[in-house]
Amino acid sequence: MQKLLSKPIYYLTWPIKKIGYIIISLISGLIVVLYKLFFLAKKGWKPAKKFLLKKVKAYKRVLAKKKLPRIKLPSIKLPNITLPSFHLPKVKIKKDFRIFLYGAIFTLLFVLLPIKIYSWYKSLPDVNLLPVYASNKTTKITDRNGKLLYEVFLDKKYDPVALQDIPEVVVKSTLAIEDDKFYTHHGVRPLSIVRAAKASIIDDELQGGSTITQQLIKNVMLTSERTIERKIKEVVLAFLVEEKYTKDKILELYLNNIPYGGTAWGVQSASQKYFGKNVKELNLAEASLLAGLPSAPSVYSPFSNIEIAKKRQQVVLNRMVKLGYITKADAEIAFNQELTFVSQEDSIRAPHFVNLVRQQLEEMYGDEMVTTGGLTVTTTLDLDIQEKVQNIVKEEVAKSGDLNISNGAAVVLDVKSGEILAYVGSKNYFEEGFGEYDILTTQRQPGSSIKPVTYALAFEKGMTPATVIDDSPFVLSNAWETYKPVNYDGKYHGKVTLRQALANSYNIPAVKILNTLGPDNMVYLGKKMGLTNWAVDDSYGVSVTLGGKEVRPLDLANVYATFARGGVYKDTVSFISIKDNTGNELYKRPQLEEQVVSPGVAYLITNILADYYARLPAFGTNNFLSISGHQVAVKTGTTDLKRDNYTFGYTSSYVVGVWVGNNDNTPMNPFLASGLSGAAPIWNRVFSVLLSNKPDEPFVKPDAITSFYDKDCNRSEVFIKGSSIPSHLCVIEKKEDKEKKEKKHND
């Protein structure tokens, strides 16, 4: 029985469903007409009456054009069913019940229904916040000179522009294909709604008919679901938006928030995506092609099917001709013009640095602000320097096959400001495997490149560059282990000064010094100088002076910057400016400056690291640690088993830090890889680029420094005033000719 009745019931309910669509459409149209009458009534009864008669005639014409299809129900012979006869008892409705029933109906119609309608109305999005709803914008990250590094967006790439910056051909082509009556209607076109309703009845689905105002509301305030309720919301909001905003403002918001395909939302993003140019540079041919995309971006995309895209472009051009926006000749020229499209690969420049910056932005403002807030971020990076350093790292690593070196990283800091000028986290970000891995922020053992912190502590505690220490066998025993340090060359060098010990990177003197002063004191000083991952309360042994405790190479570069600044610590800086989408400055540069090492101690370290003659025994002549014509302080470092190799150095203006090795920690060639053959060639080339055509900047000696000569008065040594002067030195101030001689040696 149920089977037999199911089909007839469907045929009976189908017209009811369609009648519901008709009623909703007619109600929407009636609302529009009443809304229009309200505005005309303000001018007088005659305009309102004239409009009403005109609309009645228009509706008659529309309904006369296409009649609703006749529905012919199939004849179905139902079986005879004999139902048992029974009689329902007569029920007498009491007067009290009738009163209750009428009261319930009255309450439903005049109390509950209005409350429900009011509640529904209040649940609508606030049209006052339309610009906020439409404010999901792309964050732009640029270098210090405004060159684009990357654009950050959630899933839609926005790039808003003012209406006055959008060319007329873009505006007219959009109006022609989307809503040619935009400047004359009040947000909704009743006849379009009726036509859409008729199409819905025939095709059994809701269709278009939306104005530009309605499309804007759908894109930024509502969902894209095809339901009657959403359509009614769209109509009501369209009236409210038209009341609140000017036509130009609505059009501007629309052009900045419609989809053009993929992640491109808004005409500026579309212009960049398809043609690689700003919207104000578009011509008629390009504008007409873009105007045809929003209704079905994936269908009309020139990247999907250029023939379909051209057909759609022709439709747009024909509409423009029909509306008198352009001539037929203009349309033909535009249609026949060859279009040049750009590659669809999203580009990123200085990718490791961009990732660092994005992480910092998210920590400051949150992920949502970064991805949808439309920030304009001007970073400290100099893209010209960045690209040169990137190429140098890539080329030098490629040359080092015999050294078993597969990767390299480099960073360039501005000494005075702490700004990051170049940041190369690996030789090639896009290389499969470890390419995206950022060595500069990874914790790795620093080797001997950490020793300047040990010697800075020694000088703070009263030792001097002339202090003598015995480089001889040394065994340190405790309850857990016996530690016997050895020098890099496997030799002992007898009694040496601290200058000689640091310049030649002897291990045994460094361990003896730290054993006397205490590892915790070195850790405390290193923490103050910027080694962010060092914890003062941790337990360390004397091997920390040889690189036994891991550091981030970026932090270690900042330690050298602290020496270059005369002992003043500053945070590394990635930003020059961060502005919100209205142009307000959000960023305040960190003001933290702390004198963590005395100027005199910082100068002693610098003077030793820049001493070419002091390091000759270990490094020899004609190596990569000197830059012709420039005074440069430099220190190398190599870890146990040669897993990591570093070179850090600085002038008065720049700090350059370089690492080479293998991401998987496999050793470099134990016979060929060294402090001079690994990172130093990259360091030398980078500094040569930075200092090209620039005058030498000698390190400035602070007032706290004085000089004395050795017993033969042939070579001077620097001291902090008030230090204990060794008796073997010549206690006279250095002479003018000695000063000239030393300057000649340094050159």
PDB file of C-alpha atoms in Angstrom, residues 200 204-208 218 222-234:
ATOM      1  CA  SER A 200      14.557  28.005  -9.878  1.00  0.00           C
ATOM      2  CA  ASP A 204      14.705  22.827  -9.326  1.00  0.00           C
ATOM      3  CA  GLU A 205      17.546  24.964  -7.901  1.00  0.00           C
ATOM      4  CA  LEU A 206      18.103  28.508  -6.737  1.00  0.00           C
ATOM      5  CA  GLN A 207      19.707  30.776  -9.330  1.00  0.00           C
ATOM      6  CA  GLY A 208      21.390  34.176  -9.445  1.00  0.00           C
ATOM      7  CA  LYS A 218      27.190  37.204   0.263  1.00  0.00           C
ATOM      8  CA  LEU A 222      26.978  35.622   4.736  1.00  0.00           C
ATOM      9  CA  THR A 223      27.751  32.113   3.596  1.00  0.00           C
ATOM     10  CA  SER A 224      27.386  30.918   0.006  1.00  0.00           C
ATOM     11  CA  GLU A 225      24.737  28.304   0.840  1.00  0.00           C
ATOM     12  CA  ARG A 226      21.768  28.273  -1.563  1.00  0.00           C
ATOM     13  CA  THR A 227      18.796  28.509   0.801  1.00  0.00           C
ATOM     14  CA  ILE A 228      15.681  30.655   0.891  1.00  0.00           C
ATOM     15  CA  GLU A 229      16.540  32.010   4.336  1.00  0.00           C
ATOM     16  CA  ARG A 230      19.981  33.142   3.182  1.00  0.00           C
ATOM     17  CA  LYS A 231      18.431  34.864   0.158  1.00  0.00           C
ATOM     18  CA  ILE A 232      15.960  36.765   2.373  1.00  0.00           C
ATOM     19  CA  LYS A 233      18.827  37.841   4.640  1.00  0.00           C
ATOM     20  CA  GLU A 234      20.719  38.986   1.572  1.00  0.00           C
TER      21      GLU A 234
END
